[in-house]
PDB file of N, CA and C in Angstrom:
ATOM      1  N   MET A   1     -16.498 -17.386  75.167  1.00  0.00           N
ATOM      2  CA  MET A   1     -15.125 -17.224  74.317  1.00  0.00           C
ATOM      3  C   MET A   1     -13.911 -17.344  75.175  1.00  0.00           C
ATOM      4  N   THR A   2     -13.053 -17.797  74.570  1.00  0.00           N
ATOM      5  CA  THR A   2     -11.652 -17.918  75.353  1.00  0.00           C
ATOM      6  C   THR A   2     -11.112 -16.751  75.165  1.00  0.00           C
ATOM      7  N   ALA A   3     -10.173 -16.472  76.321  1.00  0.00           N
ATOM      8  CA  ALA A   3      -9.249 -15.254  76.101  1.00  0.00           C
ATOM      9  C   ALA A   3      -8.157 -15.567  75.201  1.00  0.00           C
ATOM     10  N   PRO A   4      -7.819 -14.334  74.399  1.00  0.00           N
ATOM     11  CA  PRO A   4      -6.803 -14.531  73.365  1.00  0.00           C
ATOM     12  C   PRO A   4      -5.299 -15.041  74.182  1.00  0.00           C
ATOM     13  N   THR A   5      -4.587 -15.852  73.509  1.00  0.00           N
ATOM     14  CA  THR A   5      -3.280 -16.099  73.703  1.00  0.00           C
ATOM     15  C   THR A   5      -2.092 -15.423  73.270  1.00  0.00           C
ATOM     16  N   THR A   6      -1.147 -15.435  73.463  1.00  0.00           N
ATOM     17  CA  THR A   6       0.027 -14.653  73.138  1.00  0.00           C
ATOM     18  C   THR A   6       0.972 -15.642  72.158  1.00  0.00           C
ATOM     19  N   GLU A   7       0.594 -16.833  72.385  1.00  0.00           N
ATOM     20  CA  GLU A   7       1.480 -17.999  71.606  1.00  0.00           C
ATOM     21  C   GLU A   7       1.265 -17.751  70.001  1.00  0.00           C
ATOM     22  N   LYS A   8       2.358 -17.968  69.251  1.00  0.00           N
ATOM     23  CA  LYS A   8       2.226 -17.877  67.938  1.00  0.00           C
ATOM     24  C   LYS A   8       1.967 -19.304  67.408  1.00  0.00           C
ATOM     25  N   ILE A   9       1.005 -19.399  66.356  1.00  0.00           N
ATOM     26  CA  ILE A   9       0.640 -20.452  65.689  1.00  0.00           C
ATOM     27  C   ILE A   9       1.481 -20.767  64.588  1.00  0.00           C
ATOM     28  N   THR A  10       2.220 -22.108  64.815  1.00  0.00           N
ATOM     29  CA  THR A  10       3.270 -22.409  63.979  1.00  0.00           C
ATOM     30  C   THR A  10       2.689 -23.293  62.647  1.00  0.00           C
ATOM     31  N   ARG A  11       3.493 -23.434  61.769  1.00  0.00           N
ATOM     32  CA  ARG A  11       3.068 -24.338  60.646  1.00  0.00           C
ATOM     33  C   ARG A  11       2.770 -25.792  61.005  1.00  0.00           C
ATOM     34  N   GLN A  12       3.493 -26.096  61.862  1.00  0.00           N
ATOM     35  CA  GLN A  12       3.351 -27.509  62.522  1.00  0.00           C
ATOM     36  C   GLN A  12       2.049 -27.497  63.176  1.00  0.00           C
ATOM     37  N   ASP A  13       1.602 -26.649  63.827  1.00  0.00           N
ATOM     38  CA  ASP A  13       0.376 -26.720  64.571  1.00  0.00           C
ATOM     39  C   ASP A  13      -0.817 -26.755  63.509  1.00  0.00           C
ATOM     40  N   ILE A  14      -0.845 -26.057  62.498  1.00  0.00           N
ATOM     41  CA  ILE A  14      -1.705 -26.113  61.334  1.00  0.00           C
ATOM     42  C   ILE A  14      -1.797 -27.398  60.604  1.00  0.00           C
ATOM     43  N   GLU A  15      -0.655 -27.859  60.305  1.00  0.00           N
ATOM     44  CA  GLU A  15      -0.613 -29.098  59.681  1.00  0.00           C
ATOM     45  C   GLU A  15      -1.115 -30.309  60.447  1.00  0.00           C
ATOM     46  N   SER A  16      -0.889 -30.197  61.678  1.00  0.00           N
ATOM     47  CA  SER A  16      -1.331 -31.248  62.496  1.00  0.00           C
ATOM     48  C   SER A  16      -2.844 -31.163  62.708  1.00  0.00           C
ATOM     49  N   LYS A  17      -3.435 -30.094  62.793  1.00  0.00           N
ATOM     50  CA  LYS A  17      -4.876 -29.911  63.015  1.00  0.00           C
ATOM     51  C   LYS A  17      -5.532 -30.370  61.537  1.00  0.00           C
ATOM     52  N   LEU A  18      -4.987 -29.941  60.474  1.00  0.00           N
ATOM     53  CA  LEU A  18      -5.554 -30.435  59.084  1.00  0.00           C
ATOM     54  C   LEU A  18      -5.506 -31.895  58.850  1.00  0.00           C
ATOM     55  N   ARG A  19      -4.487 -32.362  59.402  1.00  0.00           N
ATOM     56  CA  ARG A  19      -4.435 -34.087  59.184  1.00  0.00           C
ATOM     57  C   ARG A  19      -5.368 -34.643  60.077  1.00  0.00           C
ATOM     58  N   GLU A  20      -5.663 -34.054  61.341  1.00  0.00           N
ATOM     59  CA  GLU A  20      -6.675 -34.647  62.210  1.00  0.00           C
ATOM     60  C   GLU A  20      -8.051 -34.449  61.514  1.00  0.00           C
ATOM     61  N   ILE A  21      -8.409 -33.399  60.866  1.00  0.00           N
ATOM     62  CA  ILE A  21      -9.729 -33.020  60.208  1.00  0.00           C
ATOM     63  C   ILE A  21      -9.716 -34.124  58.921  1.00  0.00           C
ATOM     64  N   GLN A  22      -8.638 -34.206  58.233  1.00  0.00           N
ATOM     65  CA  GLN A  22      -8.753 -34.974  57.140  1.00  0.00           C
ATOM     66  C   GLN A  22      -8.953 -36.417  57.443  1.00  0.00           C
ATOM     67  N   GLY A  23      -8.570 -36.962  58.596  1.00  0.00           N
ATOM     68  CA  GLY A  23      -8.773 -38.395  58.988  1.00  0.00           C
ATOM     69  C   GLY A  23     -10.265 -38.462  59.332  1.00  0.00           C
ATOM     70  N   GLU A  24     -10.924 -37.451  60.045  1.00  0.00           N
ATOM     71  CA  GLU A  24     -12.362 -37.610  60.390  1.00  0.00           C
ATOM     72  C   GLU A  24     -13.132 -37.612  59.009  1.00  0.00           C
ATOM     73  N   VAL A  25     -12.835 -36.771  57.830  1.00  0.00           N
ATOM     74  CA  VAL A  25     -13.432 -36.625  56.680  1.00  0.00           C
ATOM     75  C   VAL A  25     -13.343 -37.869  56.017  1.00  0.00           C
ATOM     76  N   ASP A  26     -12.300 -38.574  55.909  1.00  0.00           N
ATOM     77  CA  ASP A  26     -11.806 -39.844  55.372  1.00  0.00           C
ATOM     78  C   ASP A  26     -12.825 -40.957  55.933  1.00  0.00           C
ATOM     79  N   ASP A  27     -12.936 -40.930  57.194  1.00  0.00           N
ATOM     80  CA  ASP A  27     -13.932 -42.016  57.989  1.00  0.00           C
ATOM     81  C   ASP A  27     -15.219 -41.817  57.674  1.00  0.00           C
ATOM     82  N   THR A  28     -15.736 -40.513  57.565  1.00  0.00           N
ATOM     83  CA  THR A  28     -17.032 -40.283  57.279  1.00  0.00           C
ATOM     84  C   THR A  28     -17.369 -40.637  55.720  1.00  0.00           C
ATOM     85  N   ALA A  29     -16.523 -40.359  54.905  1.00  0.00           N
ATOM     86  CA  ALA A  29     -16.720 -40.623  53.609  1.00  0.00           C
ATOM     87  C   ALA A  29     -16.835 -42.268  53.286  1.00  0.00           C
ATOM     88  N   GLU A  30     -15.946 -42.795  53.918  1.00  0.00           N
ATOM     89  CA  GLU A  30     -15.952 -44.150  53.754  1.00  0.00           C
ATOM     90  C   GLU A  30     -17.254 -44.914  54.043  1.00  0.00           C
ATOM     91  N   SER A  31     -17.898 -44.506  55.354  1.00  0.00           N
ATOM     92  CA  SER A  31     -18.961 -44.923  55.881  1.00  0.00           C
ATOM     93  C   SER A  31     -20.205 -44.599  55.057  1.00  0.00           C
ATOM     94  N   ALA A  32     -20.185 -43.393  54.446  1.00  0.00           N
ATOM     95  CA  ALA A  32     -21.221 -42.936  53.450  1.00  0.00           C
ATOM     96  C   ALA A  32     -21.161 -43.595  52.273  1.00  0.00           C
ATOM     97  N   LYS A  33     -19.881 -44.049  51.667  1.00  0.00           N
ATOM     98  CA  LYS A  33     -19.963 -44.896  50.419  1.00  0.00           C
ATOM     99  C   LYS A  33     -20.661 -46.252  50.355  1.00  0.00           C
ATOM    100  N   GLY A  34     -20.649 -46.949  51.519  1.00  0.00           N
ATOM    101  CA  GLY A  34     -21.297 -48.144  51.475  1.00  0.00           C
ATOM    102  C   GLY A  34     -22.874 -47.869  51.565  1.00  0.00           C
ATOM    103  N   MET A  35     -23.281 -46.934  52.101  1.00  0.00           N
ATOM    104  CA  MET A  35     -24.783 -46.409  52.265  1.00  0.00           C
ATOM    105  C   MET A  35     -25.249 -46.014  50.758  1.00  0.00           C
ATOM    106  N   ALA A  36     -24.544 -45.292  50.081  1.00  0.00           N
ATOM    107  CA  ALA A  36     -24.802 -44.690  48.895  1.00  0.00           C
ATOM    108  C   ALA A  36     -24.883 -46.028  47.789  1.00  0.00           C
ATOM    109  N   VAL A  37     -24.024 -46.947  47.707  1.00  0.00           N
ATOM    110  CA  VAL A  37     -24.057 -48.328  46.899  1.00  0.00           C
ATOM    111  C   VAL A  37     -25.379 -48.882  47.154  1.00  0.00           C
ATOM    112  N   ALA A  38     -25.796 -49.149  48.334  1.00  0.00           N
ATOM    113  CA  ALA A  38     -27.012 -49.802  48.685  1.00  0.00           C
ATOM    114  C   ALA A  38     -28.264 -49.065  48.254  1.00  0.00           C
ATOM    115  N   VAL A  39     -28.236 -47.624  48.421  1.00  0.00           N
ATOM    116  CA  VAL A  39     -29.316 -46.925  47.891  1.00  0.00           C
ATOM    117  C   VAL A  39     -29.394 -47.087  46.530  1.00  0.00           C
ATOM    118  N   GLY A  40     -28.190 -46.771  45.768  1.00  0.00           N
ATOM    119  CA  GLY A  40     -28.218 -46.675  44.240  1.00  0.00           C
ATOM    120  C   GLY A  40     -28.630 -48.184  43.734  1.00  0.00           C
ATOM    121  N   ALA A  41     -28.299 -49.252  44.403  1.00  0.00           N
ATOM    122  CA  ALA A  41     -28.825 -50.641  43.865  1.00  0.00           C
ATOM    123  C   ALA A  41     -30.240 -50.747  44.093  1.00  0.00           C
ATOM    124  N   ALA A  42     -30.840 -50.184  45.175  1.00  0.00           N
ATOM    125  CA  ALA A  42     -32.377 -50.301  45.477  1.00  0.00           C
ATOM    126  C   ALA A  42     -33.160 -49.556  44.451  1.00  0.00           C
ATOM    127  N   ILE A  43     -32.632 -48.326  43.997  1.00  0.00           N
ATOM    128  CA  ILE A  43     -33.126 -47.451  42.973  1.00  0.00           C
ATOM    129  C   ILE A  43     -33.024 -48.082  41.617  1.00  0.00           C
ATOM    130  N   ALA A  44     -31.951 -48.770  41.374  1.00  0.00           N
ATOM    131  CA  ALA A  44     -31.929 -49.553  40.174  1.00  0.00           C
ATOM    132  C   ALA A  44     -32.864 -50.589  39.901  1.00  0.00           C
ATOM    133  N   VAL A  45     -33.010 -51.361  41.044  1.00  0.00           N
ATOM    134  CA  VAL A  45     -34.107 -52.477  41.099  1.00  0.00           C
ATOM    135  C   VAL A  45     -35.351 -51.914  40.971  1.00  0.00           C
ATOM    136  N   GLY A  46     -35.803 -50.896  41.617  1.00  0.00           N
ATOM    137  CA  GLY A  46     -37.026 -50.327  41.551  1.00  0.00           C
ATOM    138  C   GLY A  46     -37.348 -49.826  39.868  1.00  0.00           C
ATOM    139  N   VAL A  47     -36.455 -49.399  39.436  1.00  0.00           N
ATOM    140  CA  VAL A  47     -36.617 -48.726  37.967  1.00  0.00           C
ATOM    141  C   VAL A  47     -36.879 -49.949  37.113  1.00  0.00           C
ATOM    142  N   VAL A  48     -36.200 -51.070  37.357  1.00  0.00           N
ATOM    143  CA  VAL A  48     -36.418 -52.248  36.460  1.00  0.00           C
ATOM    144  C   VAL A  48     -37.754 -52.765  36.590  1.00  0.00           C
ATOM    145  N   VAL A  49     -38.156 -52.940  37.957  1.00  0.00           N
ATOM    146  CA  VAL A  49     -39.416 -53.482  38.227  1.00  0.00           C
ATOM    147  C   VAL A  49     -40.456 -52.477  37.560  1.00  0.00           C
ATOM    148  N   VAL A  50     -40.492 -51.264  37.730  1.00  0.00           N
ATOM    149  CA  VAL A  50     -41.445 -50.346  37.146  1.00  0.00           C
ATOM    150  C   VAL A  50     -41.491 -50.269  35.764  1.00  0.00           C
ATOM    151  N   VAL A  51     -40.336 -50.567  35.003  1.00  0.00           N
ATOM    152  CA  VAL A  51     -40.250 -50.536  33.457  1.00  0.00           C
ATOM    153  C   VAL A  51     -40.854 -51.953  32.971  1.00  0.00           C
ATOM    154  N   PHE A  52     -40.550 -53.096  33.785  1.00  0.00           N
ATOM    155  CA  PHE A  52     -41.294 -54.391  33.501  1.00  0.00           C
ATOM    156  C   PHE A  52     -42.712 -54.546  33.571  1.00  0.00           C
ATOM    157  N   LEU A  53     -43.218 -53.815  34.728  1.00  0.00           N
ATOM    158  CA  LEU A  53     -44.737 -53.897  34.732  1.00  0.00           C
ATOM    159  C   LEU A  53     -45.386 -53.080  33.823  1.00  0.00           C
ATOM    160  N   LEU A  54     -44.698 -51.766  33.415  1.00  0.00           N
ATOM    161  CA  LEU A  54     -45.420 -50.929  32.517  1.00  0.00           C
ATOM    162  C   LEU A  54     -45.317 -51.751  30.929  1.00  0.00           C
ATOM    163  N   GLY A  55     -44.209 -52.438  30.666  1.00  0.00           N
ATOM    164  CA  GLY A  55     -44.166 -53.262  29.448  1.00  0.00           C
ATOM    165  C   GLY A  55     -45.187 -54.307  29.360  1.00  0.00           C
ATOM    166  N   LYS A  56     -45.268 -54.971  30.548  1.00  0.00           N
ATOM    167  CA  LYS A  56     -46.128 -56.058  30.633  1.00  0.00           C
ATOM    168  C   LYS A  56     -47.677 -55.594  30.470  1.00  0.00           C
ATOM    169  N   ARG A  57     -48.135 -54.360  30.900  1.00  0.00           N
ATOM    170  CA  ARG A  57     -49.374 -53.867  30.763  1.00  0.00           C
ATOM    171  C   ARG A  57     -49.587 -53.466  29.271  1.00  0.00           C
ATOM    172  N   ARG A  58     -48.634 -52.885  28.641  1.00  0.00           N
ATOM    173  CA  ARG A  58     -48.684 -52.403  27.366  1.00  0.00           C
ATOM    174  C   ARG A  58     -48.773 -53.590  26.392  1.00  0.00           C
ATOM    175  N   GLY A  59     -48.137 -54.751  26.766  1.00  0.00           N
ATOM    176  CA  GLY A  59     -48.271 -55.872  25.913  1.00  0.00           C
ATOM    177  C   GLY A  59     -49.623 -56.526  25.854  1.00  0.00           C
ATOM    178  N   LYS A  60     -50.276 -56.409  26.935  1.00  0.00           N
ATOM    179  CA  LYS A  60     -51.608 -56.954  27.136  1.00  0.00           C
ATOM    180  C   LYS A  60     -52.633 -56.176  26.521  1.00  0.00           C
ATOM    181  N   ARG A  61     -52.385 -54.863  26.265  1.00  0.00           N
ATOM    182  CA  ARG A  61     -53.215 -53.968  25.952  1.00  0.00           C
ATOM    183  C   ARG A  61     -53.300 -53.818  24.367  1.00  0.00           C
ATOM    184  N   GLY A  62     -51.999 -53.954  23.787  1.00  0.00           N
ATOM    185  CA  GLY A  62     -51.842 -53.928  22.375  1.00  0.00           C
ATOM    186  C   GLY A  62     -52.032 -55.080  21.711  1.00  0.00           C
ATOM    187  N   THR A  63     -52.356 -56.273  22.084  1.00  0.00           N
ATOM    188  CA  THR A  63     -52.363 -57.488  21.366  1.00  0.00           C
ATOM    189  C   THR A  63     -53.318 -57.346  20.240  1.00  0.00           C
ATOM    190  N   THR A  64     -52.698 -57.717  19.008  1.00  0.00           N
ATOM    191  CA  THR A  64     -53.427 -57.843  17.774  1.00  0.00           C
ATOM    192  C   THR A  64     -53.960 -59.202  17.461  1.00  0.00           C
ATOM    193  N   ILE A  65     -55.015 -59.420  16.977  1.00  0.00           N
ATOM    194  CA  ILE A  65     -55.486 -60.680  16.665  1.00  0.00           C
ATOM    195  C   ILE A  65     -55.615 -60.913  15.132  1.00  0.00           C
ATOM    196  N   VAL A  66     -54.936 -61.894  14.714  1.00  0.00           N
ATOM    197  CA  VAL A  66     -54.879 -62.045  13.382  1.00  0.00           C
ATOM    198  C   VAL A  66     -55.713 -63.412  12.818  1.00  0.00           C
ATOM    199  N   GLU A  67     -56.659 -63.145  11.963  1.00  0.00           N
ATOM    200  CA  GLU A  67     -57.478 -64.332  11.676  1.00  0.00           C
ATOM    201  C   GLU A  67     -56.825 -64.760  10.305  1.00  0.00           C
ATOM    202  N   VAL A  68     -56.717 -66.180  10.264  1.00  0.00           N
ATOM    203  CA  VAL A  68     -56.168 -66.679   8.965  1.00  0.00           C
ATOM    204  C   VAL A  68     -57.484 -67.605   8.444  1.00  0.00           C
ATOM    205  N   ARG A  69     -57.637 -67.483   7.122  1.00  0.00           N
ATOM    206  CA  ARG A  69     -58.795 -68.173   6.692  1.00  0.00           C
ATOM    207  C   ARG A  69     -58.213 -69.130   5.445  1.00  0.00           C
ATOM    208  N   ARG A  70     -58.686 -70.156   5.249  1.00  0.00           N
ATOM    209  CA  ARG A  70     -58.144 -70.999   4.003  1.00  0.00           C
ATOM    210  C   ARG A  70     -59.421 -71.330   3.280  1.00  0.00           C
ATOM    211  N   PHE A  71     -59.274 -71.069   1.869  1.00  0.00           N
ATOM    212  CA  PHE A  71     -60.548 -71.516   1.100  1.00  0.00           C
ATOM    213  C   PHE A  71     -60.182 -72.808   0.392  1.00  0.00           C
TER     214      PHE A  71
END
């Protein structure tokens, strides 16, 4: 630990530190936004593929044959 100092902390010191932290947070959020969009797109494509395959399977299984007779 560091030894306590007798200097007073001013409003300007607090504001400058908060601005520094805010800049880091903004940079991190901006880089994470691109990753989130890519992951969301991949999940959406995956859901569409799964729904397509399930619908295709159900369509084959539930086919009805209709016989038409002429007299």
